[in-house]
CSV table of C-alpha atoms and ligand atoms in Angstrom, one decimal:
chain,number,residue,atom,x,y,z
A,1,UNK,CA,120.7,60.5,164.3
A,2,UNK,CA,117.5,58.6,165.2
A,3,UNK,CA,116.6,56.1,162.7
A,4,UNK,CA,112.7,55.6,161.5
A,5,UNK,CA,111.9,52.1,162.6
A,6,UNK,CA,109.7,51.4,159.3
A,7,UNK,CA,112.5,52.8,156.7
A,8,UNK,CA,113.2,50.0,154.5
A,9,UNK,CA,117.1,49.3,155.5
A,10,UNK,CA,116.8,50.4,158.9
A,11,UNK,CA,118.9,47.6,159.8
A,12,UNK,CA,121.6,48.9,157.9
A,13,UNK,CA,121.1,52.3,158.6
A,14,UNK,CA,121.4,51.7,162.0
A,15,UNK,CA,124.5,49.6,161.9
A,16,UNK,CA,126.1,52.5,160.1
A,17,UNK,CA,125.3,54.5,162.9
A,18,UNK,CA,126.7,52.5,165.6
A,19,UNK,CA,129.8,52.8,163.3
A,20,UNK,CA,129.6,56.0,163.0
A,21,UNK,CA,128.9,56.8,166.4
A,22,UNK,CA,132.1,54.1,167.3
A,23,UNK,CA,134.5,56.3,164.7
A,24,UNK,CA,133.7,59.3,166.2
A,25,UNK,CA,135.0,58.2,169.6
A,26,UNK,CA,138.2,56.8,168.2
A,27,UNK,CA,137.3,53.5,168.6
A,28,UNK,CA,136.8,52.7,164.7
A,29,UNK,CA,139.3,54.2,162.3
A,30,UNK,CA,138.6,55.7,159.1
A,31,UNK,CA,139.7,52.4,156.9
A,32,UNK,CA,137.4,50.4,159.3
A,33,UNK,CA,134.9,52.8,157.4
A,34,UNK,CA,135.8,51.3,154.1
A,35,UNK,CA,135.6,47.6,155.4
A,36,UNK,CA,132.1,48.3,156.6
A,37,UNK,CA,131.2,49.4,153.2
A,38,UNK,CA,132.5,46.5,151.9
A,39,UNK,CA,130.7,44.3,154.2
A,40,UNK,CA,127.5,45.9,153.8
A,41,UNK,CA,128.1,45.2,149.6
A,42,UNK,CA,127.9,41.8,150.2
A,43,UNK,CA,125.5,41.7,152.8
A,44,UNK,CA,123.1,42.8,150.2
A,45,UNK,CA,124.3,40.0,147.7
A,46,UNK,CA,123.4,37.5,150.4
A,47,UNK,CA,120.2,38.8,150.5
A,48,UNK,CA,121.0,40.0,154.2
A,49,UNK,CA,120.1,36.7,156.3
A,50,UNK,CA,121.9,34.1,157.7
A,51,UNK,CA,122.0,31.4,154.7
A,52,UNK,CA,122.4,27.5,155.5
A,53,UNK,CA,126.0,27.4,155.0
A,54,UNK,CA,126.4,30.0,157.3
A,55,UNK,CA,124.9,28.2,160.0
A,56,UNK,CA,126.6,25.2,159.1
A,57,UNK,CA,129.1,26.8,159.9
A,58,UNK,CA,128.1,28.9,163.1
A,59,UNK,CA,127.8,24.7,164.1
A,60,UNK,CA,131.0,23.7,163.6
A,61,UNK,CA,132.4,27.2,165.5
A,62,UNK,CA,130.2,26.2,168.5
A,63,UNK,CA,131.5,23.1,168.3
A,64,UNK,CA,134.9,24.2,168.5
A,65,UNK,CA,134.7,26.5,171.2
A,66,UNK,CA,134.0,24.5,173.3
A,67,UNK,CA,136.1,21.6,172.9
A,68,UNK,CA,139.2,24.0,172.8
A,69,UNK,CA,141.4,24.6,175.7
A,70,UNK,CA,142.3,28.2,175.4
A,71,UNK,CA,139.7,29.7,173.3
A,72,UNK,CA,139.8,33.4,172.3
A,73,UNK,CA,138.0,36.1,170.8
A,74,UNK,CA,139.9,38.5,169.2
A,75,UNK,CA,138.3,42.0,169.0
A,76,UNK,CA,139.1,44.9,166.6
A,77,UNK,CA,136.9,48.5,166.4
A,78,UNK,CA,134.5,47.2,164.3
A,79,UNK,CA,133.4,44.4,165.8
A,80,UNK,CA,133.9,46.1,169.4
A,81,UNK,CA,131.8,48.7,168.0
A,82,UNK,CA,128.7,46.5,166.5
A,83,UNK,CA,128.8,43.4,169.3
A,84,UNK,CA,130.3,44.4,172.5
A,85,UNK,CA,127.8,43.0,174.5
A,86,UNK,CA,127.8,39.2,172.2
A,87,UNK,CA,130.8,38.9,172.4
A,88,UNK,CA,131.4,39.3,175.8
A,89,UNK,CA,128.3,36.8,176.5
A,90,UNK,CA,130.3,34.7,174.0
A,91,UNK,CA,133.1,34.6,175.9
A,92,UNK,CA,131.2,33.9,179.3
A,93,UNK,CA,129.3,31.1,177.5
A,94,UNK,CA,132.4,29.6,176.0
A,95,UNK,CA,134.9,30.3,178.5
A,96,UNK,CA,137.1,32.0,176.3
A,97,UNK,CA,139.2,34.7,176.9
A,98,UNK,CA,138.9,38.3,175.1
A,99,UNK,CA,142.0,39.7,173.3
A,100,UNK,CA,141.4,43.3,171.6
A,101,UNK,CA,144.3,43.2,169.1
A,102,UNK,CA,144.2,45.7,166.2
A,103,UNK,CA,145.8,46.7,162.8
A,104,UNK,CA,146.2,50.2,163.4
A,105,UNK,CA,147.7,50.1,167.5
A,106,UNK,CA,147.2,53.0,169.6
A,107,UNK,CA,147.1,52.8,172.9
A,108,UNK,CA,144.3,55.0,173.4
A,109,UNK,CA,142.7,52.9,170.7
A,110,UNK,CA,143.0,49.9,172.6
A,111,UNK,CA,141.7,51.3,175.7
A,112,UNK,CA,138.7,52.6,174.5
A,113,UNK,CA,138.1,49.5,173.0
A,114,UNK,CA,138.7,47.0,176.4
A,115,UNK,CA,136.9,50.1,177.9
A,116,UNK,CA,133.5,49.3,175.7
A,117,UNK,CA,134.1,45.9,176.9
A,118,UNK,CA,134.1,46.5,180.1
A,119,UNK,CA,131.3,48.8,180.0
A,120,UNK,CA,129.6,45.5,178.5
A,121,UNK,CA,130.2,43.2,180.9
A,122,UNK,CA,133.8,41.9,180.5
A,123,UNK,CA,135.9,41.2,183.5
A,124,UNK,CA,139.5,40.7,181.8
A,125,UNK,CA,140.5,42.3,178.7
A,126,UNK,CA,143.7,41.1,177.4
A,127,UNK,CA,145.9,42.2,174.7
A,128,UNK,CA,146.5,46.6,176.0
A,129,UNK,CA,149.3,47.9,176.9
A,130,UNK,CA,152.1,46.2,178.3
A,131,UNK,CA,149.9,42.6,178.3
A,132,UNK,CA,150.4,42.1,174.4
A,133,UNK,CA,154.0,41.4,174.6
A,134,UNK,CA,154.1,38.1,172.8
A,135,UNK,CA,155.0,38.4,168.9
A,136,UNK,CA,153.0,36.4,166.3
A,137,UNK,CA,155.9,35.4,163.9
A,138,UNK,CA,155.7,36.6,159.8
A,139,UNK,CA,153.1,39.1,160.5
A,140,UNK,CA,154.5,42.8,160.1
A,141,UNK,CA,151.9,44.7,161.1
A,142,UNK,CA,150.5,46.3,164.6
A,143,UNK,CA,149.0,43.3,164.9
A,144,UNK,CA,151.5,40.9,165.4
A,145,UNK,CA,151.7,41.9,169.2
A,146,UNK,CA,149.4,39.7,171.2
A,147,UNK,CA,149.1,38.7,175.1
A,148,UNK,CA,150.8,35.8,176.1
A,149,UNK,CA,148.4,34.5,178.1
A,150,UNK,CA,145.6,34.9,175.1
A,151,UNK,CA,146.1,34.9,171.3
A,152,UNK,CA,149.6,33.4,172.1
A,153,UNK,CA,148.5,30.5,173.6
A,154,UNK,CA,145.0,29.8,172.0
A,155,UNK,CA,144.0,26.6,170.6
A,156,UNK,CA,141.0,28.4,168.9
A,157,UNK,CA,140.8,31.6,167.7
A,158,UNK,CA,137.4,33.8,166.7
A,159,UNK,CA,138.2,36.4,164.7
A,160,UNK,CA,135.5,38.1,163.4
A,161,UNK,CA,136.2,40.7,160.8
A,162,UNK,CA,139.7,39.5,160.2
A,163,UNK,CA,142.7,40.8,158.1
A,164,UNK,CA,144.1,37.6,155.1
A,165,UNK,CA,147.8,38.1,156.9
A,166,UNK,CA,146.8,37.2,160.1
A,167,UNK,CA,144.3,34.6,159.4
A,168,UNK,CA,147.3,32.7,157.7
A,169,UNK,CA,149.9,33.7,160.7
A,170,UNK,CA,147.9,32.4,162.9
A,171,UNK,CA,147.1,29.1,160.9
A,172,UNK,CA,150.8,28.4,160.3
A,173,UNK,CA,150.7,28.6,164.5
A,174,UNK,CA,149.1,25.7,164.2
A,175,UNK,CA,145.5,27.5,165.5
A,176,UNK,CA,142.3,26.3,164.6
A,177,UNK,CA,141.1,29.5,163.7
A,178,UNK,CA,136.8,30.7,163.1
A,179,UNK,CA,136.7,33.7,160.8
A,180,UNK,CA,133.4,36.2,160.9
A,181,UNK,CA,133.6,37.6,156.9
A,182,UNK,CA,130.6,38.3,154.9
A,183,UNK,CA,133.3,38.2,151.4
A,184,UNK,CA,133.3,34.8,150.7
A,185,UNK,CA,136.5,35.5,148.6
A,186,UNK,CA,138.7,37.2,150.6
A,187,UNK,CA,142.0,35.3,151.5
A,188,UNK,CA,140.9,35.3,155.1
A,189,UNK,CA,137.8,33.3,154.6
A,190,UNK,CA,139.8,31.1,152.5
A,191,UNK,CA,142.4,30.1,155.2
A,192,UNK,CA,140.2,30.1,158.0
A,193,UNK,CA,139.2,26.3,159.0
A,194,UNK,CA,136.0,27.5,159.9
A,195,UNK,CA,134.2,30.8,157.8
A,196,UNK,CA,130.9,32.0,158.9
A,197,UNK,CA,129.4,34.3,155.9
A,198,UNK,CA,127.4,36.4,157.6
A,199,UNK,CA,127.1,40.1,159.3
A,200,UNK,CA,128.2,39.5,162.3
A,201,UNK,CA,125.7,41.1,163.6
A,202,UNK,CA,123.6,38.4,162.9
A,203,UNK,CA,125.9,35.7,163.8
A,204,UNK,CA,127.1,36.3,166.9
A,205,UNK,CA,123.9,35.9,168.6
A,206,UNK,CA,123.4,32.7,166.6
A,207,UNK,CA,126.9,31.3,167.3
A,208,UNK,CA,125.8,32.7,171.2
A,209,UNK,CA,122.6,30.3,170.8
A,210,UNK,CA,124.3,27.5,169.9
A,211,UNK,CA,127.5,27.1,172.4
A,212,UNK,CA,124.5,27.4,175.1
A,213,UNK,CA,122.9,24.5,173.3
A,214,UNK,CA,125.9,22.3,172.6
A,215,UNK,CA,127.0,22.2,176.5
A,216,UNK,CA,124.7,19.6,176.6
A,217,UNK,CA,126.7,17.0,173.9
A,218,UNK,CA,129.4,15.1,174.5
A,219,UNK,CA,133.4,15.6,173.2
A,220,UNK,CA,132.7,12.5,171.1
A,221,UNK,CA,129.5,14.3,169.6
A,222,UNK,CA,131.3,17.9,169.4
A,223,UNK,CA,134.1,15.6,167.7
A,224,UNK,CA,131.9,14.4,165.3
A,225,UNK,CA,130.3,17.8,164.1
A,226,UNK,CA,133.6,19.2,163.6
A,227,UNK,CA,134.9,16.1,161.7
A,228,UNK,CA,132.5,16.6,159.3
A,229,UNK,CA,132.9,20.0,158.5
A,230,UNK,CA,133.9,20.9,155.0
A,231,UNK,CA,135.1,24.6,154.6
A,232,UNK,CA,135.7,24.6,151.1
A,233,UNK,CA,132.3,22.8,150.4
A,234,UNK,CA,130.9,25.8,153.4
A,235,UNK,CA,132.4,28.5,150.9
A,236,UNK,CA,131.1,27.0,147.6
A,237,UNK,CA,127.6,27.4,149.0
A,238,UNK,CA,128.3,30.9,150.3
A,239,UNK,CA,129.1,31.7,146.7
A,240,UNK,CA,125.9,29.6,145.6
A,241,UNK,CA,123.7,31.9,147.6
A,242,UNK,CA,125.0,35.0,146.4
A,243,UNK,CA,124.5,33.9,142.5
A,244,UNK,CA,121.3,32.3,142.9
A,245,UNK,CA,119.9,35.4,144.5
A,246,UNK,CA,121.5,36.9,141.4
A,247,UNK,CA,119.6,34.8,139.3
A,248,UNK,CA,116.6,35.1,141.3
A,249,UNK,CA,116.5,39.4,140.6
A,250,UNK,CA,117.2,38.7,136.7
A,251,UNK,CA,114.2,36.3,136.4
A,252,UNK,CA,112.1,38.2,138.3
A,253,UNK,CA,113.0,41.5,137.1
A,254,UNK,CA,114.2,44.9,138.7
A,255,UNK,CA,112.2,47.8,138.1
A,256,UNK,CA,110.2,49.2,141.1
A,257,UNK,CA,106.7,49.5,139.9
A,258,UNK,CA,105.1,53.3,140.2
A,259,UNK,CA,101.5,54.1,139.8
A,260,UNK,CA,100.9,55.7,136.6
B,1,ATP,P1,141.5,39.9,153.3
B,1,ATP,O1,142.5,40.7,154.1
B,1,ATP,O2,140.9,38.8,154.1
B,1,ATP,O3,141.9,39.5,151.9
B,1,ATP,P2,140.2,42.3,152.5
B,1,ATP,O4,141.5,43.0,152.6
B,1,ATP,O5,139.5,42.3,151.2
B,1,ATP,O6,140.2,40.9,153.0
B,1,ATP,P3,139.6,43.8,154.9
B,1,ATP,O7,139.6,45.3,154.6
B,1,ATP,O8,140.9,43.2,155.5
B,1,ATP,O9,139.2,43.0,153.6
B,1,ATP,O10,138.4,43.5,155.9
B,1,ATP,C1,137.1,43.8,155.7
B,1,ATP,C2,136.4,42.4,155.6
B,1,ATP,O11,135.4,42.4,156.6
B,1,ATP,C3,135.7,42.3,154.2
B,1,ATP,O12,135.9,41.1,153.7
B,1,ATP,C4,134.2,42.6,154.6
B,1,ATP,O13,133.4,41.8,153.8
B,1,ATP,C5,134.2,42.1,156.0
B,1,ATP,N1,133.1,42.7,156.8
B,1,ATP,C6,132.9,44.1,157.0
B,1,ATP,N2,131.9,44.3,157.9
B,1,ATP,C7,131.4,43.1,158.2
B,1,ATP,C8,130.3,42.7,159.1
B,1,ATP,N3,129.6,43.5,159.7
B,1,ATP,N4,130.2,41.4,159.2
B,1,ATP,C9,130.9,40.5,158.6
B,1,ATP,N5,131.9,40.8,157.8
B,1,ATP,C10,132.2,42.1,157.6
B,2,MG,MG1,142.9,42.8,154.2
């Protein structure tokens, strides 16, 4: 379906579409259907734009990437299905490696998926088939298979669009982990160390941006930023945004005017 340019939430129209478009070829399943919707919810609370906590912490992430060791980027449908191509300049940027690792496993799930990937740009796609033979302990799910040369070994972890279970798994790993969730409530924003609130539509780029910018600082600098990164604080303001715009509506009222 083409998408008018000048409809008022083309934005989200056409992310819906990618979605969509991503579902129908088996590379998004029906619940990632739901979690989109949930998304988009608070998307509009935010007031869809990246807020200044967000990009606080989008800092921090940079900062992170690149002082890890083993960095990786895990990839489910959705995000494989709205930012292929970021994250695979992400990766490139960051010298992290890209792991698709998924809730509901298929294989031909997973090889559509490392297939996108490629088509975008990736050279190595780990975590299909045979390659995700590690096991992340206390996690029951699909997703507790991951490649022991990625996920398994990773200092630092992306996971944008993450499931609570695995956010904490991977925490009690000992993993320093960035979470992508635009629900400043959900129990994976609340154990990442690091939660950008924000489509990550929008961050990815941003996060993109700013690795390319921070090659330039030094570890002691990279260090520092990190060091003074407060996630809780990062949240509260996340939460601030949303109720202020809140407030914002109710003072300034809601009706859309018509002429008589
Ligand atoms: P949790 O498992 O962390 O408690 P949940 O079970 O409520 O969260 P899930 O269904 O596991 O939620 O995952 C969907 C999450 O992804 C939601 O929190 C939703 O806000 C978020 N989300 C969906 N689409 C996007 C997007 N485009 N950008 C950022 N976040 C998104
Ligand atoms: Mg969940």
């Amino acid at each position: 379906m083409r998408i008018p340019p000048q409809h008022p939430r083309y934005h989200s129209l056409l992310q819906r579409e990618k979605i969509v478009e991503a579902f129908k070829k088996g590379i998004v399943v029906p619940q990632g259907l739901i979690a989109h919707g949930r998304g988009e919810c608070f998307d509009y609370l935010l007031g869809e734009r990246t807020t200044p906590p967000a990009m606080k912490a989008i800092e921090a992430a940079a900062a992170a990437l690149l002082l890890a060791k083993h960095p990786v980027i895990s990839v489910n449908g959705n995000t494989a299905a709205l930012v292929a191509k970021e994250v695979v300049e992400l990766a490139k940027a960051a010298g992290a490696k890209i792991e698709v690792n998924l809730f509901y496993r298929t294989r031909e799930r997973e090889e559509a998926i490392a297939q996108l990937l490629r088509e975008s740009g990736a050279e190595e796609v780990l975590g299909v088939g045979e390659d995700a033979s590690a096991t992340i302990p206390e996690l029951f799910s699909e997703r507790r298979r991951v490649s022991p040369r990625g996920i398994y070994i990773a200092d630092v972890v992306l996971v944008p669009l993450e499931d609570g279970d695995r956010t904490e798994a991977l925490r009690k790993m000992g993993k320093l982990v960035i979470a992508v969730d635009l629900n400043p409530l959900s129990r994976t924003a609340r154990s990442a160390n690091i939660t950008i609130v924000d489509n990550v539509v929008r961050a990815m780029p941003l996060l993109l941006k700013k690795v390319n910018e921070f090659k330039t600082r030094s570890r002691i600098e990279l260090e520092e930023t990190l060091r003074r990164y407060d996630n809780e604080e990062v949240l509260r303001e996340a939460l601030m945004e949303i109720w202020r715009n809140i407030e914002r509506h109710v003072r300034e009222g809601l009706l859309i005017e018509f002429p008589k």
